[in-house]
JSON list of C-alpha atoms in Angstrom, two decimals:
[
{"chain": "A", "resi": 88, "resn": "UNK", "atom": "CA", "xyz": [63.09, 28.13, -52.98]},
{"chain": "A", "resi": 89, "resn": "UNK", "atom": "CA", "xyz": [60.19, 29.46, -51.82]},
{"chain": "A", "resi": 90, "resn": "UNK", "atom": "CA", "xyz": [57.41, 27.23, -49.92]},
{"chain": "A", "resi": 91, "resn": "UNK", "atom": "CA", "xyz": [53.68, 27.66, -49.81]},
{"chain": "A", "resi": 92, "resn": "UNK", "atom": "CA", "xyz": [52.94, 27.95, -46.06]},
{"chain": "A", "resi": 93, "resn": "UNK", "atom": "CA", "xyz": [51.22, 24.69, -44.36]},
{"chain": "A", "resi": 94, "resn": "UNK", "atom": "CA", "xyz": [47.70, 25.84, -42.27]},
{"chain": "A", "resi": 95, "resn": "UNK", "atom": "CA", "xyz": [48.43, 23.65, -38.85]},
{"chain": "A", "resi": 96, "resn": "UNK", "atom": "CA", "xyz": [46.38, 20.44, -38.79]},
{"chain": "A", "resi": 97, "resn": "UNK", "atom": "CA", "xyz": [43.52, 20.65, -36.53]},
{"chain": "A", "resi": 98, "resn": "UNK", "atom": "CA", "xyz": [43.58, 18.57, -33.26]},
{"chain": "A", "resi": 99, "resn": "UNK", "atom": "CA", "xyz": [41.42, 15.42, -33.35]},
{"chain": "A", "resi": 100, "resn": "UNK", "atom": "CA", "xyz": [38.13, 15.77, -31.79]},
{"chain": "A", "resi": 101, "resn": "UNK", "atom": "CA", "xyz": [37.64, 13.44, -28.81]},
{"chain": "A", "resi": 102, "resn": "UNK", "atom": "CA", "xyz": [35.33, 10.30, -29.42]},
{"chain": "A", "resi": 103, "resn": "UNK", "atom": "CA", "xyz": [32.02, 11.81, -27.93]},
{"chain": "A", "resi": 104, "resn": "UNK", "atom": "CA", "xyz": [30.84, 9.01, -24.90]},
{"chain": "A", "resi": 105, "resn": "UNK", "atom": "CA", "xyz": [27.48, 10.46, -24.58]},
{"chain": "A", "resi": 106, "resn": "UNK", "atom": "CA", "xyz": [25.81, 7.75, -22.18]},
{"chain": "A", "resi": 107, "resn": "UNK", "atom": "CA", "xyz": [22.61, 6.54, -24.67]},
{"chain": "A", "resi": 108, "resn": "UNK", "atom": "CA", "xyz": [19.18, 7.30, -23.24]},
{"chain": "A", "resi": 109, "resn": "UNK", "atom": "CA", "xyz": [17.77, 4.49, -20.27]},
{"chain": "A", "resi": 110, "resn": "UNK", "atom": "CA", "xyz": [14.68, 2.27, -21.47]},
{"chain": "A", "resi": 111, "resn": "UNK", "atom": "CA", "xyz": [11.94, 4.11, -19.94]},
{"chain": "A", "resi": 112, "resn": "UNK", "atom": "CA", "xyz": [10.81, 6.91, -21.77]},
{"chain": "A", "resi": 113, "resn": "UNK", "atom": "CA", "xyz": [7.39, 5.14, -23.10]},
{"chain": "A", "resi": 114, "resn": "UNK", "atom": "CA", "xyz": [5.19, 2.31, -22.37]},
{"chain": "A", "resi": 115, "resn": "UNK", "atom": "CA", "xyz": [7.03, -0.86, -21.89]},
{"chain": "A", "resi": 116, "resn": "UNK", "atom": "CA", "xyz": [6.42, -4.27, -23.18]},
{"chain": "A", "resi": 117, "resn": "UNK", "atom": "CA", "xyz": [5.55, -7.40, -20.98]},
{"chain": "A", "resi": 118, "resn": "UNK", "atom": "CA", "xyz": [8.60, -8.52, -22.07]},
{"chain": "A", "resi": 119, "resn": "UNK", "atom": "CA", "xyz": [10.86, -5.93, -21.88]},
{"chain": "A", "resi": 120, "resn": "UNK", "atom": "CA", "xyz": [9.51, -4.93, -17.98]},
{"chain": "A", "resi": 121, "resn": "UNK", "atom": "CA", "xyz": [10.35, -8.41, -17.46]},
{"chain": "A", "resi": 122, "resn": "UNK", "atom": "CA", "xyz": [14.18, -7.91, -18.97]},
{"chain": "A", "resi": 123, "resn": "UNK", "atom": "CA", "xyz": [14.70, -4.83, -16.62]},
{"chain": "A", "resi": 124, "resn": "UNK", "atom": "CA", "xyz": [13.00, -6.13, -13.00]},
{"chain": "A", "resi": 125, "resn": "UNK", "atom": "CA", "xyz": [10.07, -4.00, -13.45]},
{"chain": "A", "resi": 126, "resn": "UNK", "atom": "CA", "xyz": [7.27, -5.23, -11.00]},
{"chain": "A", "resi": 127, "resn": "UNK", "atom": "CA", "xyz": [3.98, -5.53, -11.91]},
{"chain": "A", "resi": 128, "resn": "UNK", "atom": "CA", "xyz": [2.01, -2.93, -9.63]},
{"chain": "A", "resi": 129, "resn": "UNK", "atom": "CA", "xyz": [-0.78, -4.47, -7.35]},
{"chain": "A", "resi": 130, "resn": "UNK", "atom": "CA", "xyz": [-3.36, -3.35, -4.79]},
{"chain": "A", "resi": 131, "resn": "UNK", "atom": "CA", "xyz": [-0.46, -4.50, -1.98]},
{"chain": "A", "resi": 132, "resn": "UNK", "atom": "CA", "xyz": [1.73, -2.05, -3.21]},
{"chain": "A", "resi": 133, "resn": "UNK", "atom": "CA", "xyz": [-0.52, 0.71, -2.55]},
{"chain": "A", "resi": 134, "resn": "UNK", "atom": "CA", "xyz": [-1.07, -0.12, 0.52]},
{"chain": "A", "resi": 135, "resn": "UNK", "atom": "CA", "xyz": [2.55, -0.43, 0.78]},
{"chain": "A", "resi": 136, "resn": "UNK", "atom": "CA", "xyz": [3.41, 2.89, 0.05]},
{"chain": "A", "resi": 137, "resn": "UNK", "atom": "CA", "xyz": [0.27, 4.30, 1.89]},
{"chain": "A", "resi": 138, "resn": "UNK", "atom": "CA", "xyz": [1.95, 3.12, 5.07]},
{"chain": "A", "resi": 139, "resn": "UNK", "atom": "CA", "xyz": [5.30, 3.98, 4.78]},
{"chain": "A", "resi": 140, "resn": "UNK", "atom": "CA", "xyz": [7.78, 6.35, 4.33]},
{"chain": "A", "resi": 141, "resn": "UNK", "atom": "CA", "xyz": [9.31, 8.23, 1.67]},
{"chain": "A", "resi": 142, "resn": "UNK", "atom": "CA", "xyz": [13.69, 8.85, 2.14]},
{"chain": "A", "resi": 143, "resn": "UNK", "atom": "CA", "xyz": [14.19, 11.87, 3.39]},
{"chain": "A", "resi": 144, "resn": "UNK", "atom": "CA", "xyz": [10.60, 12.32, 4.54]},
{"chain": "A", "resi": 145, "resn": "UNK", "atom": "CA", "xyz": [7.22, 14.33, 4.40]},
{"chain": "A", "resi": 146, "resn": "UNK", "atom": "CA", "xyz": [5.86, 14.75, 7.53]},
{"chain": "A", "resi": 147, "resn": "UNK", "atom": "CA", "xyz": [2.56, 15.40, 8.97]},
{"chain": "A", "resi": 148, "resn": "UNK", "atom": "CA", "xyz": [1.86, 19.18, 7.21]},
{"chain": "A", "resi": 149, "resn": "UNK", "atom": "CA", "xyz": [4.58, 19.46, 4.98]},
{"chain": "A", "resi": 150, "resn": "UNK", "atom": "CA", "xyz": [4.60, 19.88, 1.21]},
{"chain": "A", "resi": 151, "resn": "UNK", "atom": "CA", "xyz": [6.72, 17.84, -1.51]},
{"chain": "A", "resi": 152, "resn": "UNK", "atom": "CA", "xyz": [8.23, 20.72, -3.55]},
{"chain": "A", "resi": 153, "resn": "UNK", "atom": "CA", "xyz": [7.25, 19.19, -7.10]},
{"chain": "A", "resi": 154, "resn": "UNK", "atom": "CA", "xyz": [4.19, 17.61, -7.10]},
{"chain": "A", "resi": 155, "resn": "UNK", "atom": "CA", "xyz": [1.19, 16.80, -9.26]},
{"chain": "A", "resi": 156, "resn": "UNK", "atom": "CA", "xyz": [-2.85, 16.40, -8.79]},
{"chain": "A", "resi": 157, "resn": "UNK", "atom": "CA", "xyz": [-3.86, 12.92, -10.30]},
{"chain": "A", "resi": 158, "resn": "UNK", "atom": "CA", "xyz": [-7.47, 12.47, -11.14]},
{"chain": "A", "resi": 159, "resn": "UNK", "atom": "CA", "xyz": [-9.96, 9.42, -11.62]},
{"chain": "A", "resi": 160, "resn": "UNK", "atom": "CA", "xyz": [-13.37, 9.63, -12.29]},
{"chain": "A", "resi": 161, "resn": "UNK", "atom": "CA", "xyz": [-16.49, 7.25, -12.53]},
{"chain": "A", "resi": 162, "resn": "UNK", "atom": "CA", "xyz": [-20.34, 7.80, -13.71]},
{"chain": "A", "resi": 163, "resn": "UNK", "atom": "CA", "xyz": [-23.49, 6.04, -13.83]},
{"chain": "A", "resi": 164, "resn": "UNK", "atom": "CA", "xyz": [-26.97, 6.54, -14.67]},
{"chain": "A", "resi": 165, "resn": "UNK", "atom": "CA", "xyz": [-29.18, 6.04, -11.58]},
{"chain": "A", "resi": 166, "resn": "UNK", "atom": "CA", "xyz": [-32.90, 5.24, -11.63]},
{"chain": "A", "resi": 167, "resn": "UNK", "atom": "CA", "xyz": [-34.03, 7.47, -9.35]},
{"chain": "A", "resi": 168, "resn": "UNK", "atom": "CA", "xyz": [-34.66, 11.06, -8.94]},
{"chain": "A", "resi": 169, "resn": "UNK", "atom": "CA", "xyz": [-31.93, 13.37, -8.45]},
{"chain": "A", "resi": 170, "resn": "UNK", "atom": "CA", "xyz": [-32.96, 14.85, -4.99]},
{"chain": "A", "resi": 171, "resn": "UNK", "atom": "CA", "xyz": [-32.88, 11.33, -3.72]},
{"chain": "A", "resi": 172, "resn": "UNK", "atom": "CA", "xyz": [-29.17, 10.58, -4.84]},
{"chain": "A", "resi": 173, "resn": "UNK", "atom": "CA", "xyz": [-28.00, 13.69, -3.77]},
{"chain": "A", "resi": 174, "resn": "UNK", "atom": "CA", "xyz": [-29.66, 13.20, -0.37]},
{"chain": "A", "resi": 175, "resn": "UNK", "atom": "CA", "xyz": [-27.63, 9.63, -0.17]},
{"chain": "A", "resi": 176, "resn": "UNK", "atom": "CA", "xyz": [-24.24, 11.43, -0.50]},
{"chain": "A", "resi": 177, "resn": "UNK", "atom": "CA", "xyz": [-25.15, 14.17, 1.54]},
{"chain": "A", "resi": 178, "resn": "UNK", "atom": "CA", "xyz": [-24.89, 11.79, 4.58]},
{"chain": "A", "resi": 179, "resn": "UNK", "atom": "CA", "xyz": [-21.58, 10.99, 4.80]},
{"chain": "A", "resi": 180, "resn": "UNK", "atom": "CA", "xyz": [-22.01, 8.42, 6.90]},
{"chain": "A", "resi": 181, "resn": "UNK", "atom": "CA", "xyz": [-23.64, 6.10, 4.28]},
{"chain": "A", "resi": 182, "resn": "UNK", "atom": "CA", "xyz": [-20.58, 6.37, 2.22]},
{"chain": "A", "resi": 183, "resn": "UNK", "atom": "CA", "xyz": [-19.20, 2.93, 3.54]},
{"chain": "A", "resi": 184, "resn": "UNK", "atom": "CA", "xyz": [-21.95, 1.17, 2.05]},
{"chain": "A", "resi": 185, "resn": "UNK", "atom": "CA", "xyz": [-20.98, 1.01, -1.59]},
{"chain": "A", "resi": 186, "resn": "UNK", "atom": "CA", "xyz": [-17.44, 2.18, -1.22]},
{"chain": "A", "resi": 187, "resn": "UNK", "atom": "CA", "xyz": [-16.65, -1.16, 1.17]},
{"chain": "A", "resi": 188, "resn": "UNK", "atom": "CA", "xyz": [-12.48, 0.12, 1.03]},
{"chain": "A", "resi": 189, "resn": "UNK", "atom": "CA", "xyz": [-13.70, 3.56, 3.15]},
{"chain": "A", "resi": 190, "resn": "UNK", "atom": "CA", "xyz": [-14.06, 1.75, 7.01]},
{"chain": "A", "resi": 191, "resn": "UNK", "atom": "CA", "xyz": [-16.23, 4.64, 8.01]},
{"chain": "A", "resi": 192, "resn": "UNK", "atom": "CA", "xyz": [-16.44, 8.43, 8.24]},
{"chain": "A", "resi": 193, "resn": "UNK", "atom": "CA", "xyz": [-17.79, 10.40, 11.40]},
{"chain": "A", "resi": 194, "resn": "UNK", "atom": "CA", "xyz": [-18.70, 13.73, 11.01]},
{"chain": "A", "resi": 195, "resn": "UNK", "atom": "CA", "xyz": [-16.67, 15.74, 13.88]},
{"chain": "A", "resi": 196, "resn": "UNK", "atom": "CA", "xyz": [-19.21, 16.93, 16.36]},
{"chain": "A", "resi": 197, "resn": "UNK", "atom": "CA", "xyz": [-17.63, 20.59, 16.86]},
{"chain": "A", "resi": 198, "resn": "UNK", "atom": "CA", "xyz": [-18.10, 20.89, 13.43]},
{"chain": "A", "resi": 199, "resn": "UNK", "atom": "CA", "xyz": [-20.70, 19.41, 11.12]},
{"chain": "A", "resi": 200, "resn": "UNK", "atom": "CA", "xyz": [-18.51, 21.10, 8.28]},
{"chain": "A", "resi": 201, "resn": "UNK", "atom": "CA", "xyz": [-15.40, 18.45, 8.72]},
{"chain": "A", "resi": 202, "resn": "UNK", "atom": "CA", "xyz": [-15.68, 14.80, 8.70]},
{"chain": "A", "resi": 203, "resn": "UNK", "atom": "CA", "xyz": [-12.87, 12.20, 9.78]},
{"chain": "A", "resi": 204, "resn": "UNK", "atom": "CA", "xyz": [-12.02, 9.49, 7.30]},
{"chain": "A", "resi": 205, "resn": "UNK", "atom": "CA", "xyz": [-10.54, 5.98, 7.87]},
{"chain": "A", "resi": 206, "resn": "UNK", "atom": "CA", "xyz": [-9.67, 3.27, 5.36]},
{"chain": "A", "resi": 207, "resn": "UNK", "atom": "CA", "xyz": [-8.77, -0.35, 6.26]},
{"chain": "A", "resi": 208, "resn": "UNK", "atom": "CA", "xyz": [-7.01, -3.08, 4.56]},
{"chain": "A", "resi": 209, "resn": "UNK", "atom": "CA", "xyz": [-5.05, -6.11, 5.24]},
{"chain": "A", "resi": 210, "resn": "UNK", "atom": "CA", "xyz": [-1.48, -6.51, 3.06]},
{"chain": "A", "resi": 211, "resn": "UNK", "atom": "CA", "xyz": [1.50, -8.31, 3.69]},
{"chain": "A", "resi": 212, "resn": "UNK", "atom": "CA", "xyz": [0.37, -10.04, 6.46]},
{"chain": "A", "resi": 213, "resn": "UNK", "atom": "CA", "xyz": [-0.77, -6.92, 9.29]},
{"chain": "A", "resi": 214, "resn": "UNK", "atom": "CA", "xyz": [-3.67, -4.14, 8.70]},
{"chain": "A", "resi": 215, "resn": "UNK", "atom": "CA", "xyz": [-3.32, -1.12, 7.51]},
{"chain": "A", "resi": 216, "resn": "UNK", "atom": "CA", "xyz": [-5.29, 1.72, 8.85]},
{"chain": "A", "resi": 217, "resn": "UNK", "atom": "CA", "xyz": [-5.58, 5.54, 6.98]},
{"chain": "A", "resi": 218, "resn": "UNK", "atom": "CA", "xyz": [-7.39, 7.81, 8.46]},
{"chain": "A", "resi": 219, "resn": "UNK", "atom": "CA", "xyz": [-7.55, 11.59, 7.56]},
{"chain": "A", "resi": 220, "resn": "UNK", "atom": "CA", "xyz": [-10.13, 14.70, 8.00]},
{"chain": "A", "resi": 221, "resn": "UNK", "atom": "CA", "xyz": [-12.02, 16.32, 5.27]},
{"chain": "A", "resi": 222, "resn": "UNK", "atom": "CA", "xyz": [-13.68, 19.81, 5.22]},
{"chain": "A", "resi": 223, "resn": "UNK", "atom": "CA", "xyz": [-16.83, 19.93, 3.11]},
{"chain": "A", "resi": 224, "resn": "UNK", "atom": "CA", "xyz": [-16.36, 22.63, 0.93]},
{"chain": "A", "resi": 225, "resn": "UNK", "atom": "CA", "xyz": [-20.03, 24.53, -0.23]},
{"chain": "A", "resi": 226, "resn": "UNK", "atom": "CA", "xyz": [-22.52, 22.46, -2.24]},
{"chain": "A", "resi": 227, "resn": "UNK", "atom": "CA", "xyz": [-24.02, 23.45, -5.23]},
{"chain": "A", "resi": 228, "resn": "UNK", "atom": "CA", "xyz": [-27.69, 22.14, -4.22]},
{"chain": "A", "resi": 229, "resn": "UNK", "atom": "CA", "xyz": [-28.53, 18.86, -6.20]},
{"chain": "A", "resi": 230, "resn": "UNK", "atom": "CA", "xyz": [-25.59, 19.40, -8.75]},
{"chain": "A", "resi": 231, "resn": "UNK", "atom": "CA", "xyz": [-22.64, 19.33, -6.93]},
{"chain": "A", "resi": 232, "resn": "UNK", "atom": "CA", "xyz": [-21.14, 18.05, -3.11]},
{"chain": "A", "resi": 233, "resn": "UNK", "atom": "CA", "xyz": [-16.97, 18.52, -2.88]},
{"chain": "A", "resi": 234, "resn": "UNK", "atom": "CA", "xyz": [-14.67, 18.19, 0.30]},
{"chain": "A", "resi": 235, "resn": "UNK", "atom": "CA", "xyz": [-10.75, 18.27, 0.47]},
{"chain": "A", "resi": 236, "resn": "UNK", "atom": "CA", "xyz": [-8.62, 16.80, 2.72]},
{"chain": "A", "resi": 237, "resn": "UNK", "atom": "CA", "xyz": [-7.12, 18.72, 5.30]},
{"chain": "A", "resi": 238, "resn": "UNK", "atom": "CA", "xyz": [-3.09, 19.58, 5.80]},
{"chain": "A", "resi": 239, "resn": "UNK", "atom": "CA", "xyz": [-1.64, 17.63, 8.37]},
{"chain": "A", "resi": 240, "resn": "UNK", "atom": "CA", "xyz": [-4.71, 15.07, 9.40]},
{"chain": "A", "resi": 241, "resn": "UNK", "atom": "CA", "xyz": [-3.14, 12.27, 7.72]},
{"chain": "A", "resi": 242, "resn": "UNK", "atom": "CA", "xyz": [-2.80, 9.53, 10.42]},
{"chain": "A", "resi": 243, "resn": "UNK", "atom": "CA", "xyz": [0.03, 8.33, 8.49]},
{"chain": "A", "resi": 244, "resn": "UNK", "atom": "CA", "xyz": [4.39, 9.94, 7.76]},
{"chain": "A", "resi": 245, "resn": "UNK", "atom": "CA", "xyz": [3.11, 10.68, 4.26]},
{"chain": "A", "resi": 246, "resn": "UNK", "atom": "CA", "xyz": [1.17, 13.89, 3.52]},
{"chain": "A", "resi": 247, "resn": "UNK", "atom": "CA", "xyz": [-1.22, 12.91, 0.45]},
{"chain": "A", "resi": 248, "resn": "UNK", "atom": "CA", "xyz": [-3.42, 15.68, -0.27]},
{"chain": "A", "resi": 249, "resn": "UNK", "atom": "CA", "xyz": [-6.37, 14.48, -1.52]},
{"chain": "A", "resi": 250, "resn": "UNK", "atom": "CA", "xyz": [-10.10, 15.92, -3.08]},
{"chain": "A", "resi": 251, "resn": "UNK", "atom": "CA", "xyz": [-13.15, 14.30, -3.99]},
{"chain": "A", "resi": 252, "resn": "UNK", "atom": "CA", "xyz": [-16.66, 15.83, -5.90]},
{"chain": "A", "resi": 253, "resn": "UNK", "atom": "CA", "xyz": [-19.85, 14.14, -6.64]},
{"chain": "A", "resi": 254, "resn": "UNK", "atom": "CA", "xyz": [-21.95, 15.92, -9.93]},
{"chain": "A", "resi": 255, "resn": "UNK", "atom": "CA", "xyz": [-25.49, 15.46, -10.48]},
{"chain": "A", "resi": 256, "resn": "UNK", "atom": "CA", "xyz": [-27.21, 15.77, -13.74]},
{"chain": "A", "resi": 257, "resn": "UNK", "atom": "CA", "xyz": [-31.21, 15.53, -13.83]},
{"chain": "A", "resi": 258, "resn": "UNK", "atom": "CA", "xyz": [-31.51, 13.29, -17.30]},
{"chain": "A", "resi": 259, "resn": "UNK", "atom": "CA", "xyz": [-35.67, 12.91, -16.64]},
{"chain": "A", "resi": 260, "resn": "UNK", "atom": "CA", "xyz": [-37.94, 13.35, -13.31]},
{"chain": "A", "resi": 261, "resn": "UNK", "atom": "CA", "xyz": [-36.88, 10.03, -12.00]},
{"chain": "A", "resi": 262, "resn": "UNK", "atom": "CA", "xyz": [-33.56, 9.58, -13.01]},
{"chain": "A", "resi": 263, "resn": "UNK", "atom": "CA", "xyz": [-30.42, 10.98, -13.00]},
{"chain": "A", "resi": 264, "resn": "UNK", "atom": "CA", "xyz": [-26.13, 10.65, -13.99]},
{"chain": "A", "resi": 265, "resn": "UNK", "atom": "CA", "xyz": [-23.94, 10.39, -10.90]},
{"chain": "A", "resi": 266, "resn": "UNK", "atom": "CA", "xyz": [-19.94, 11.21, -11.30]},
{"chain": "A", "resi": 267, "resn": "UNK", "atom": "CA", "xyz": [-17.62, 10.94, -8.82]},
{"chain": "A", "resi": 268, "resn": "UNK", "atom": "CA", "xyz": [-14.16, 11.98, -9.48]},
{"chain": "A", "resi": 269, "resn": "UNK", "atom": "CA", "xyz": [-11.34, 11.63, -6.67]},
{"chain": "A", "resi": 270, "resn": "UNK", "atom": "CA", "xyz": [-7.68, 13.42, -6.99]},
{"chain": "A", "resi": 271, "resn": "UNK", "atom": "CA", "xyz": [-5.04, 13.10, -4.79]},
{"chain": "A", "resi": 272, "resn": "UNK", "atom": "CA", "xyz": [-1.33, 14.80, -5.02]},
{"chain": "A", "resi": 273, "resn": "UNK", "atom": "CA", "xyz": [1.36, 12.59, -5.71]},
{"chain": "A", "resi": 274, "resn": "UNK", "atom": "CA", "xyz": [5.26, 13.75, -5.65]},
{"chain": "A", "resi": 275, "resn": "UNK", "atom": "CA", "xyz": [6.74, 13.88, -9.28]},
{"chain": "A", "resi": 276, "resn": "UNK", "atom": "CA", "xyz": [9.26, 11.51, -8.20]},
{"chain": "A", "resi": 277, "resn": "UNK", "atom": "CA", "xyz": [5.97, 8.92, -7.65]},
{"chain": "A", "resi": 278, "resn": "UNK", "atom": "CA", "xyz": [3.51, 10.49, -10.59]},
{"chain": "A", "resi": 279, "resn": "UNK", "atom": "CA", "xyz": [4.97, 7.26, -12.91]},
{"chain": "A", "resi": 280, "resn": "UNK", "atom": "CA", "xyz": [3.47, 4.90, -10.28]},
{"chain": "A", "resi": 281, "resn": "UNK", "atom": "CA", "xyz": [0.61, 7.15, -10.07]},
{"chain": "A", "resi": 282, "resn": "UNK", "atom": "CA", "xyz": [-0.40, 6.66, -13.16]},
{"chain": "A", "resi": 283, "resn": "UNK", "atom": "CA", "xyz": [0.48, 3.04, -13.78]},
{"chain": "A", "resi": 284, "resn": "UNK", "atom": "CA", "xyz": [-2.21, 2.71, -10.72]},
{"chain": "A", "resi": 285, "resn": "UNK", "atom": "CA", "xyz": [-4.93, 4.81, -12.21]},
{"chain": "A", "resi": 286, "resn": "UNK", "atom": "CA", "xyz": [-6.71, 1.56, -14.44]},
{"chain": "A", "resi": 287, "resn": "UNK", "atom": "CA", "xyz": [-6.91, -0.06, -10.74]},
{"chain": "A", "resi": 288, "resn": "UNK", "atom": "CA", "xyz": [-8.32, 2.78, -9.14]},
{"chain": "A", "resi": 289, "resn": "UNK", "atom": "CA", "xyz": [-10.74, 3.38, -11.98]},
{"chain": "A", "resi": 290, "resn": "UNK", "atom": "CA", "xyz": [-11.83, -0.29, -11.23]},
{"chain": "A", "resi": 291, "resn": "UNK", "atom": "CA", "xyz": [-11.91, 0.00, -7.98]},
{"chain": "A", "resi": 292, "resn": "UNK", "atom": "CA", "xyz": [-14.27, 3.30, -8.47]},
{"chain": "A", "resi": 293, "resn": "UNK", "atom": "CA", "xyz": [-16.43, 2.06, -11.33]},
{"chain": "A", "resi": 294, "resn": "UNK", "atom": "CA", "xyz": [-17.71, -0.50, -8.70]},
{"chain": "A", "resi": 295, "resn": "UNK", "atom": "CA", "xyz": [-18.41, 1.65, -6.13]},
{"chain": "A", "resi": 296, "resn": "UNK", "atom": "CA", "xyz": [-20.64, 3.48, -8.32]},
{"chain": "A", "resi": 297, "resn": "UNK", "atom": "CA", "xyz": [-22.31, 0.41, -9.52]},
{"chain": "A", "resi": 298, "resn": "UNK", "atom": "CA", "xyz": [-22.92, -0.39, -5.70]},
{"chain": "A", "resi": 299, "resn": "UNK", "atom": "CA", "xyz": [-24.49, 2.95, -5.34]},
{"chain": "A", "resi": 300, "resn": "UNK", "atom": "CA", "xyz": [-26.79, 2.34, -8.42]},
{"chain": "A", "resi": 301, "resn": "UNK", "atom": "CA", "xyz": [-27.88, -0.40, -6.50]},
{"chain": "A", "resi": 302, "resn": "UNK", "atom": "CA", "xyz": [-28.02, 0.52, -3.38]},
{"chain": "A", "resi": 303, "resn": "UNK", "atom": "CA", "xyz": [-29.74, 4.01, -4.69]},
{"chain": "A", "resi": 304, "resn": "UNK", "atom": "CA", "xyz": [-32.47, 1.41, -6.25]},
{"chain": "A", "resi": 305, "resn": "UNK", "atom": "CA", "xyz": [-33.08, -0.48, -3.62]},
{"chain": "A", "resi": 306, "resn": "UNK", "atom": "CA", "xyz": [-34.24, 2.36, -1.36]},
{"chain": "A", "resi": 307, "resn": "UNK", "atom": "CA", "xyz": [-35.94, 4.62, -3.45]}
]
């Protein structure tokens, strides 16, 4: 007696143990940062990473192979004419005046072009001092001053690449809109952190401008 041939039963699949995605991929809730340890970030711990070291390190010139330029930015209008704003942040030097975290900056007297830059702070009980050099990079007369920091001036292991601009815009004879927008390069291991920090920085920014405003008042 003939039989109709059997096809071979396939072999079970194996049970797939795909390891589910880790919390993390969006914007966490109070509660759930809680739940996994995550710690609130706070002006110490940028001063905390400022001053310390990365594993594996960046020294003094070197590059992080994947990195990122974050940006904040802050404006206000300014009752008083634009040539005597601009003239304000032309001097340097004045800078500490309404941006109280810079300590000072000295222009370099072989070269009125580059300027050295030190910030100051007190955190976890010691100070903390930042200092780097800055090349002024060509103005565009009453609309624009820029500088960038330069590689391997950072006082610190960390190599943070950093770039500031001020833009001027004339709104009437004797007033004007001041913008200053500050960037700095961040690895894209840190760029998370980075941008948790930006609403602080933005703070910290906006009032610097608002001391400027008043400052720039009070003078004119």
């Amino acid at each position: 007696e003939s039989r109709t041939p059997q096809t071979p039963r396939r072999a079970d699949r194996p049970t797939s143990t795909r390891t589910p995605p880790r919390p993390g991929g969006g914007v966490l809730s109070a509660a759930r940062r809680a739940t996994l340890g995550v710690r609130p970030v706070t002006q110490s711990s940028v001063a905390a990473v400022a001053g310390s070291r990365l594993p594996g390190g960046c020294t003094n010139g070197r590059k992080w192979s994947a990195a990122q330029w974050i940006e904040n930015s802050a404006s206000v209008d300014v009752d008083v004419p634009v040539e005597e704003a601009w003239a304000l942040w032309d001097d340097r030097t004045l800078i500490p005046n309404w941006m109280p975290w810079v300590d000072s900056v000295k222009i370099e007297e072989d070269n009125p072009k580059m300027s050295r830059w030190t910030l100051k702070t007190t955190q976890f009980g010691r100070d903390w001092t930042l200092s780097w050099l800055a090349q002024n990079l060509a103005p565009i007369p009453l609309q624009k001053i820029h500088w960038r920091s330069v590689p391997g001036s950072m006082s610190v292991g960390i190599e943070v690449a950093n770039r500031g601009s001020i833009r001027f815009f004339r709104r009437s004879p004797k007033s004007c809109n001041v913008t200053l927008t500050i960037s700095y390069e961040v690895p894209d291991a840190l760029a998370p952190f980075a941008n948790a920090l930006q609403p602080l920085v933005e703070s910290v920014i906006g009032g610097d401008m608002k001391r400027f405003q008043k400052i720039a008042a009070e003078r004119s």
